[in-house]
Amino acid sequence: MLRITTAGESHGPGEICVVTGVPAGLSLSRADIDRELARRQQGYGRGGRMAIEQDRCRILSGVRHGKTLGSPISLLVENRDYANWRDAMGAEAPLTDQGVGWSVVRPVTLPRPGHADLAGVAKYGHTDIRNVLERASARETVARVAGGAVCKALLREFGVTIRARVIRIGEVQAALTGDFSDPTSVSWEAVEQSPVGCDDPDASLAMCAAIDRARTHGDSLGGVFEVWCWGVCPGLGSYTVMEDRLDARLAAAVMSIPGVKGVEIGEGFRSAALSGSEVHDAIGVSEADGRRWITRATNRAGGLEGGVTNGQPIIVRAAMKPIPTMTRPLPSVDISTLQAAQAHVERSDITAVPAARVVGEAMVAYVVAAAYLEKFGGDYLEDVKAAVAMYERRLAEQGLWRRL
Ligand code: EPS
């Protein structure tokens, strides 16, 4: 079973990712992972922290001479900022003139509305909110992206590609170009070149302006990103058991990204307002070289029917709320005195939607890679690829699907 576990505090020594269940024989390099980490660091609207970090990954286990071994892959991204936080964040209490103690480190006692701060102190019995916010920080997504890069490398072997774009920041909605059944209908190059990961150039500029305005007002912004995953064979996931529905797994994985408050697949919420004839993707047939196979002209279902992939691109959209840390903070209460106060302010981003887009890719990669290994086995890459090829051959012979 493919599994990603992350650990690490935002200003601790580093972010850690352990990926278990990756088949042996997969080519994997540090560059594959660092490329994704660099993409996550970009994006207009990030705060000062991104100028400090230069996320690079060390592969500590599970890979030898560029190939996976089948053993747990452990990845470490060091936090450069830890150098400035040793006393506050060390595993051992700092030495003070009076001896060992916490006294030199001022506790955080002003919870931010919308953050894990208040829920975290209630749940874990902390009196210093820093014990919550360090782990609740979206810095954790570094480790997800590192693990997601491993999943992406695996998926490449099966002909699967994953890309995401930003389609909204605050009030600015991008023109929704692109045909869900044709991933080449989106300029993914334009997405990568945009400062906010959006292929609509006018919207990109307007999004940057909106971020500037929010910064001026001490405010923050959310938005929507859209993940496309194509080249996926039909039949991943299952309608037979509720936990195995792949749409449910995708929604859970994407919803687990900090700040995400809504997830939809394909036309999602929009389809609720339309009639069946306007929503469902009619089944057609294509013909070439004397062979016929089933096709769809539209993909409003977002690649999933009955919780199972149907061979069309998987489309997942996520709504991210504005970041809870604001330089013009909302009213709050000091948890040490129960006196009214203003919420804690510390360095933060204005928006992290462009970065969340890359995290979204990682989460989709994780779920889809796990579904592949569940269906096709997972010890040795060549065995898995042979099983995938045999399955796809059968689908092609029956005219049920064709890899284009
Ligand atoms: C974050 C606050 C900021 C962000 C951070 C998430 O960090 P800092 O408190 O060090 O200024 O930059 O995001 C990252 C460090 C990152 O790598 O994405 C928070 O409170 O969630």
Coordinates of C-alpha atoms and ligand atoms in Angstrom, one line a residue:
M1 CA 0.0 0.0 0.0
L2 CA 1.4 3.4 -1.0
R3 CA 1.5 5.7 2.0
I4 CA 2.9 9.2 2.6
T5 CA 3.6 10.4 6.1
T6 CA 4.9 13.9 6.9
A7 CA 6.5 15.4 10.0
G8 CA 8.0 18.7 10.9
E9 CA 7.4 22.1 12.4
S10 CA 7.5 25.2 10.3
H11 CA 10.5 26.7 12.2
G12 CA 12.0 23.4 13.3
P13 CA 15.0 21.8 11.8
G14 CA 13.2 20.5 8.7
E15 CA 10.2 19.0 7.0
I16 CA 10.2 15.2 6.6
C17 CA 8.4 12.9 4.3
V18 CA 8.4 9.1 4.4
V19 CA 6.9 7.3 1.4
T20 CA 6.3 3.6 1.8
G21 CA 5.0 1.1 -0.8
V22 CA 6.8 2.5 -3.8
P23 CA 7.7 -0.3 -6.2
A24 CA 11.4 -1.2 -6.7
G25 CA 13.1 -0.1 -9.9
L26 CA 11.6 3.4 -10.3
S27 CA 14.1 6.0 -11.5
L28 CA 14.1 8.8 -9.0
S29 CA 16.5 11.7 -8.6
R30 CA 16.8 14.6 -6.3
A31 CA 16.2 16.9 -9.3
D32 CA 12.7 15.3 -9.8
I33 CA 11.8 16.4 -6.3
D34 CA 13.6 19.8 -6.2
R35 CA 11.8 20.9 -9.4
E36 CA 8.5 20.4 -7.7
L37 CA 9.7 22.1 -4.5
A38 CA 10.8 25.1 -6.5
R39 CA 7.4 25.4 -8.2
R40 CA 5.7 25.4 -4.8
Q41 CA 7.9 28.2 -3.6
Q42 CA 6.8 30.5 -6.4
G43 CA 3.8 32.7 -6.6
Y44 CA 3.0 36.3 -6.2
G45 CA 1.7 37.2 -2.7
R46 CA 4.1 35.0 -0.7
G47 CA 5.6 36.6 2.4
G48 CA 9.2 37.1 3.6
R49 CA 9.8 33.5 4.5
M50 CA 10.2 32.4 0.9
A51 CA 13.2 34.7 0.5
I52 CA 14.9 32.8 3.3
E53 CA 14.1 29.3 2.2
Q54 CA 15.5 27.6 -0.9
D55 CA 13.8 24.2 -0.6
R56 CA 16.0 21.4 -1.6
C57 CA 15.5 17.7 -0.8
R58 CA 17.9 15.1 0.6
I59 CA 17.0 11.5 -0.1
L60 CA 17.9 9.7 3.0
S61 CA 16.7 6.2 2.2
G62 CA 14.9 3.9 -0.3
V63 CA 16.9 5.0 -3.3
R64 CA 20.2 3.6 -4.5
H65 CA 22.1 4.7 -7.6
G66 CA 19.0 6.5 -8.9
K67 CA 16.5 3.6 -8.5
T68 CA 14.0 2.9 -5.8
L69 CA 14.7 -0.2 -3.7
G70 CA 11.1 -1.0 -2.6
S71 CA 12.1 0.2 1.0
P72 CA 10.7 3.3 2.7
I73 CA 11.8 6.4 0.9
S74 CA 12.6 9.2 3.4
L75 CA 13.0 12.8 2.3
L76 CA 14.3 15.7 4.2
V77 CA 13.9 19.4 3.4
E78 CA 15.8 21.5 5.9
N79 CA 14.3 24.7 7.1
R80 CA 16.9 27.4 6.7
D81 CA 15.0 29.7 9.0
Y82 CA 15.6 27.2 11.9
A83 CA 19.0 29.0 12.3
N84 CA 17.0 32.0 13.6
W85 CA 14.6 29.9 15.7
R86 CA 16.9 27.5 17.5
D87 CA 16.0 28.7 21.0
A88 CA 12.3 29.0 20.3
M89 CA 12.0 25.7 18.4
G90 CA 14.8 23.4 19.6
A91 CA 13.9 19.9 21.0
E92 CA 15.7 20.9 24.2
A93 CA 14.8 23.9 26.3
P94 CA 17.2 26.8 25.8
L95 CA 19.9 27.7 28.4
T96 CA 19.2 31.0 30.1
D97 CA 21.2 32.9 32.6
Q98 CA 19.0 31.4 35.2
G99 CA 19.4 27.9 33.9
V100 CA 17.3 25.8 31.6
G101 CA 13.8 26.9 30.8
W102 CA 11.1 28.3 28.5
S103 CA 11.3 31.7 30.0
V104 CA 13.2 33.3 27.2
V105 CA 10.6 32.4 24.7
R106 CA 7.5 34.5 24.8
P107 CA 4.4 32.3 24.4
V108 CA 1.8 33.1 21.8
T109 CA -1.6 33.6 23.5
L110 CA -3.7 35.5 20.9
P111 CA -5.5 33.0 18.7
R112 CA -6.2 33.9 15.1
P113 CA -9.8 33.4 13.9
G114 CA -9.7 30.8 11.1
H115 CA -6.5 29.2 12.2
A116 CA -6.0 26.0 14.1
D117 CA -4.8 28.0 17.1
L118 CA -7.8 27.9 19.4
A119 CA -8.9 24.3 18.5
G120 CA -5.3 23.2 19.0
V121 CA -4.9 24.5 22.5
A122 CA -8.2 23.1 23.5
K123 CA -7.4 19.7 22.0
Y124 CA -3.8 19.2 23.1
G125 CA -3.7 21.2 26.4
H126 CA -1.1 23.7 25.2
T127 CA -0.9 27.1 26.7
D128 CA 1.5 28.4 24.1
I129 CA -0.2 28.7 20.7
R130 CA 3.2 28.3 19.0
N131 CA 2.9 24.6 19.9
V132 CA -0.1 24.5 17.5
L133 CA 0.8 26.9 14.8
E134 CA 4.2 25.4 14.0
R135 CA 2.6 22.2 12.8
A136 CA -0.6 23.7 11.5
S137 CA 1.5 26.0 9.3
A138 CA 1.2 25.4 5.6
R139 CA 5.0 24.9 5.6
E140 CA 4.1 21.2 6.1
T141 CA 3.0 21.2 2.4
V142 CA 6.7 21.1 1.5
A143 CA 6.8 17.5 2.6
R144 CA 3.6 16.7 0.7
V145 CA 5.1 18.1 -2.5
A146 CA 8.3 16.1 -2.0
G147 CA 6.2 12.9 -1.6
G148 CA 4.0 13.9 -4.4
A149 CA 7.0 14.2 -6.7
V150 CA 7.8 10.5 -6.0
C151 CA 4.1 9.7 -6.9
K152 CA 4.4 11.8 -10.1
A153 CA 7.6 9.9 -11.1
L154 CA 5.7 6.6 -10.7
L155 CA 2.7 7.9 -12.6
R156 CA 4.9 9.0 -15.5
E157 CA 5.7 5.4 -16.0
F158 CA 2.0 4.7 -16.6
G159 CA 1.6 7.7 -19.0
V160 CA -0.1 9.9 -16.5
T161 CA 0.4 13.7 -16.2
I162 CA -0.8 16.1 -13.6
R163 CA -1.0 19.8 -13.8
A164 CA -3.0 22.5 -12.0
R165 CA -3.9 26.1 -12.6
V166 CA -5.3 28.9 -10.5
I167 CA -8.7 30.1 -11.8
R168 CA -9.6 32.6 -9.1
I169 CA -7.9 34.8 -6.5
G170 CA -10.3 36.8 -4.4
E171 CA -12.8 38.5 -6.6
V172 CA -10.8 38.0 -9.8
Q173 CA -12.1 35.0 -11.8
A174 CA -10.1 33.8 -14.8
A175 CA -11.8 33.1 -18.2
L176 CA -12.6 29.4 -18.0
T177 CA -10.9 28.4 -21.2
G178 CA -10.1 24.7 -21.8
D179 CA -12.0 21.6 -22.6
F180 CA -12.1 19.1 -19.8
S181 CA -11.7 16.2 -22.3
D182 CA -8.6 17.7 -23.9
P183 CA -5.7 18.7 -21.7
T184 CA -3.9 20.3 -24.7
S185 CA -6.7 22.9 -24.7
V186 CA -4.9 24.6 -21.8
S187 CA -1.6 26.3 -22.2
W188 CA 0.2 24.7 -19.3
E189 CA 3.3 26.7 -20.3
A190 CA 1.3 30.0 -19.7
V191 CA 0.3 28.6 -16.3
E192 CA 3.9 28.0 -15.4
Q193 CA 5.0 31.5 -16.6
S194 CA 2.2 33.4 -14.8
P195 CA 3.2 34.9 -11.4
V196 CA 0.0 33.4 -10.0
G197 CA -0.2 30.1 -11.9
C198 CA -3.1 31.2 -14.1
D199 CA -3.1 30.8 -17.9
D200 CA -5.4 33.9 -18.5
P201 CA -2.9 36.8 -18.8
D202 CA -5.5 39.5 -18.1
A203 CA -6.7 37.7 -15.0
S204 CA -3.1 37.1 -13.9
L205 CA -2.5 40.9 -13.9
A206 CA -5.8 41.6 -12.1
M207 CA -5.0 38.9 -9.5
C208 CA -1.6 40.5 -8.8
A209 CA -3.3 43.9 -8.4
A210 CA -5.9 42.4 -6.0
I211 CA -3.0 40.9 -4.0
D212 CA -1.3 44.3 -3.8
R213 CA -4.6 45.9 -2.6
A214 CA -5.0 43.2 0.0
R215 CA -1.4 43.8 1.2
T216 CA -2.1 47.6 1.5
H217 CA -5.2 46.9 3.6
G218 CA -3.4 44.4 5.8
D219 CA -5.7 41.7 4.5
S220 CA -5.4 38.3 2.8
L221 CA -7.0 36.5 -0.1
G222 CA -8.2 33.0 -1.0
G223 CA -9.1 31.5 -4.4
V224 CA -9.7 28.5 -6.5
F225 CA -7.3 26.1 -8.2
E226 CA -8.1 23.3 -10.6
V227 CA -6.1 20.1 -10.9
W228 CA -6.1 18.1 -14.2
C229 CA -4.8 14.5 -14.3
W230 CA -4.8 12.8 -17.7
G231 CA -3.6 9.6 -19.3
V232 CA -5.3 7.7 -16.4
C233 CA -6.8 4.4 -17.4
P234 CA -10.5 3.6 -16.6
G235 CA -11.3 1.4 -13.7
L236 CA -9.3 3.0 -10.8
G237 CA -11.4 3.2 -7.6
S238 CA -14.6 1.3 -7.1
Y239 CA -18.3 1.8 -6.7
T240 CA -18.6 -1.4 -4.7
V241 CA -17.3 -0.2 -1.3
M242 CA -17.8 3.4 -0.1
E243 CA -14.2 3.9 1.0
D244 CA -12.9 2.9 -2.4
R245 CA -14.7 5.5 -4.4
L246 CA -11.9 7.4 -5.9
D247 CA -13.8 10.7 -6.0
A248 CA -14.2 10.5 -2.2
R249 CA -10.5 9.8 -1.8
L250 CA -9.6 12.7 -4.0
A251 CA -11.9 15.0 -2.2
A252 CA -10.5 14.0 1.2
A253 CA -6.9 14.3 0.0
V254 CA -7.4 17.7 -1.5
M255 CA -9.6 18.9 1.4
S256 CA -6.7 18.0 3.7
I257 CA -4.6 20.8 2.2
P258 CA -4.5 23.6 4.8
G259 CA -7.0 26.4 4.0
V260 CA -9.1 24.3 1.6
K261 CA -12.8 24.6 2.4
G262 CA -14.5 23.2 -0.7
V263 CA -13.7 20.6 -3.3
E264 CA -15.6 19.7 -6.5
I265 CA -15.1 17.2 -9.3
G266 CA -15.7 18.2 -12.9
E267 CA -18.6 20.6 -13.1
G268 CA -19.4 19.8 -9.4
F269 CA -21.6 22.4 -7.8
R270 CA -22.6 23.9 -11.2
S271 CA -24.1 20.6 -12.3
A272 CA -26.6 20.8 -9.4
A273 CA -28.3 23.7 -11.2
L274 CA -28.5 22.0 -14.6
S275 CA -30.7 19.2 -16.0
G276 CA -29.5 15.7 -16.7
S277 CA -29.3 16.2 -20.4
E278 CA -27.0 19.2 -19.9
V279 CA -24.7 17.5 -17.4
H280 CA -24.1 13.9 -18.5
D281 CA -21.4 13.1 -21.0
A282 CA -23.1 11.3 -24.0
I283 CA -21.3 8.1 -25.0
G284 CA -20.1 8.0 -28.6
V285 CA -17.9 5.9 -30.8
S286 CA -14.7 6.6 -32.8
E287 CA -13.3 4.6 -35.6
A288 CA -9.8 4.4 -37.1
D289 CA -7.8 1.6 -38.8
G290 CA -10.8 -0.6 -38.9
R291 CA -11.3 -0.5 -35.1
R292 CA -14.0 1.1 -33.1
W293 CA -13.8 2.4 -29.5
I294 CA -16.0 4.3 -27.1
T295 CA -15.3 8.0 -26.7
R296 CA -16.9 11.0 -25.0
A297 CA -17.1 14.5 -26.5
T298 CA -17.5 16.2 -23.1
N299 CA -16.1 15.6 -19.6
R300 CA -18.4 17.4 -17.2
A301 CA -18.1 14.4 -14.9
G302 CA -14.4 15.2 -14.4
G303 CA -13.2 11.7 -15.3
L304 CA -15.1 9.9 -12.7
E305 CA -18.4 8.0 -12.8
G306 CA -19.6 5.8 -9.9
G307 CA -16.5 6.7 -8.1
V308 CA -14.4 5.0 -10.8
T309 CA -12.1 6.6 -13.4
N310 CA -13.6 6.5 -16.9
G311 CA -10.5 7.2 -18.8
Q312 CA -11.2 10.9 -19.3
P313 CA -9.0 13.5 -17.5
I314 CA -9.7 13.8 -13.8
I315 CA -10.6 17.4 -12.9
V316 CA -10.6 18.5 -9.2
R317 CA -11.3 22.0 -8.1
A318 CA -10.6 23.4 -4.7
A319 CA -11.6 26.6 -2.9
M320 CA -9.1 27.9 -0.5
K321 CA -10.0 30.4 2.1
P322 CA -8.0 33.6 2.8
I323 CA -5.0 33.1 5.1
P324 CA -6.0 33.7 8.7
T325 CA -2.8 35.7 9.6
M326 CA -3.4 39.3 8.8
T327 CA -1.4 42.4 9.6
R328 CA -4.8 44.1 10.4
P329 CA -6.0 41.4 12.7
L330 CA -9.5 40.5 13.7
P331 CA -10.8 40.7 17.3
S332 CA -9.7 37.8 19.5
V333 CA -9.2 37.0 23.2
D334 CA -6.0 36.4 25.1
I335 CA -6.2 32.8 26.3
S336 CA -4.0 33.5 29.3
T337 CA -6.2 36.4 30.7
L338 CA -9.5 36.0 28.8
Q339 CA -9.3 39.7 28.0
A340 CA -10.4 41.0 24.6
A341 CA -7.4 41.6 22.3
Q342 CA -6.4 41.5 18.7
A343 CA -5.3 38.3 17.0
H344 CA -1.7 37.3 16.8
V345 CA 0.3 38.9 13.9
E346 CA 3.3 37.3 12.5
R347 CA 5.0 37.3 9.1
S348 CA 2.7 35.6 6.6
D349 CA 1.7 35.4 3.0
I350 CA -1.1 37.5 1.5
T351 CA -2.2 34.5 -0.5
A352 CA -0.9 31.0 -1.1
V353 CA -3.3 29.9 -3.8
P354 CA -0.5 29.7 -6.5
A355 CA 1.5 27.4 -4.1
A356 CA -1.6 25.4 -3.1
R357 CA -2.1 24.6 -6.8
V358 CA 1.2 22.6 -6.7
V359 CA 0.2 21.0 -3.4
G360 CA -3.1 20.0 -5.1
E361 CA -1.1 18.3 -7.9
A362 CA 0.8 16.4 -5.2
M363 CA -2.3 15.2 -3.4
V364 CA -4.0 14.1 -6.6
A365 CA -0.7 12.3 -7.6
Y366 CA -0.7 10.5 -4.2
V367 CA -4.3 9.3 -4.6
V368 CA -4.0 8.2 -8.2
A369 CA -0.7 6.5 -7.7
A370 CA -2.1 4.6 -4.7
A371 CA -5.1 3.5 -6.8
Y372 CA -2.8 2.2 -9.6
L373 CA -0.8 0.1 -7.1
E374 CA -4.0 -1.1 -5.5
K375 CA -5.3 -2.3 -8.8
F376 CA -2.1 -3.6 -10.4
G377 CA 0.2 -4.7 -7.5
G378 CA 3.3 -2.9 -6.4
D379 CA 6.6 -4.7 -5.7
Y380 CA 8.6 -4.3 -8.9
L381 CA 7.9 -1.6 -11.4
E382 CA 8.3 -3.8 -14.5
D383 CA 5.6 -6.2 -13.1
V384 CA 3.2 -3.3 -12.4
K385 CA 3.8 -1.9 -15.9
A386 CA 3.2 -5.3 -17.5
A387 CA -0.1 -5.6 -15.6
V388 CA -1.2 -2.1 -16.7
A389 CA -0.3 -2.9 -20.3
M390 CA -2.2 -6.1 -20.3
Y391 CA -5.3 -4.4 -18.8
E392 CA -5.1 -1.6 -21.3
R393 CA -4.7 -4.1 -24.2
R394 CA -7.9 -5.9 -23.1
L395 CA -9.8 -2.5 -22.9
A396 CA -8.6 -1.7 -26.4
E397 CA -9.7 -5.1 -27.7
Q398 CA -13.1 -4.7 -26.2
G399 CA -13.3 -1.2 -27.6
L400 CA -13.9 0.3 -24.2
W401 CA -10.9 2.7 -24.1
R402 CA -7.9 3.6 -26.1
R403 CA -4.8 5.4 -24.9
L404 CA -4.4 8.4 -27.2
Ligands
EPS1 C1 2.8 30.2 7.4 C2 3.4 31.4 7.6 C3 4.6 31.9 6.8 C4 4.5 31.2 5.4 C5 4.4 29.7 5.7 C6 3.1 29.4 6.2 O1 5.8 31.4 7.3 P1 6.6 32.3 8.4 O2 5.7 32.2 9.7 O3 7.9 31.6 8.6 O4 6.7 33.6 7.9 O5 5.5 31.6 4.6 O6 4.6 29.0 4.5 C7 5.9 28.5 4.3 C8 6.9 28.7 5.1 C9 6.0 27.6 3.2 O7 7.0 27.1 2.9 O8 4.9 27.5 2.5 C10 1.7 29.8 8.2 O9 1.6 30.3 9.3 O10 1.0 28.8 7.9

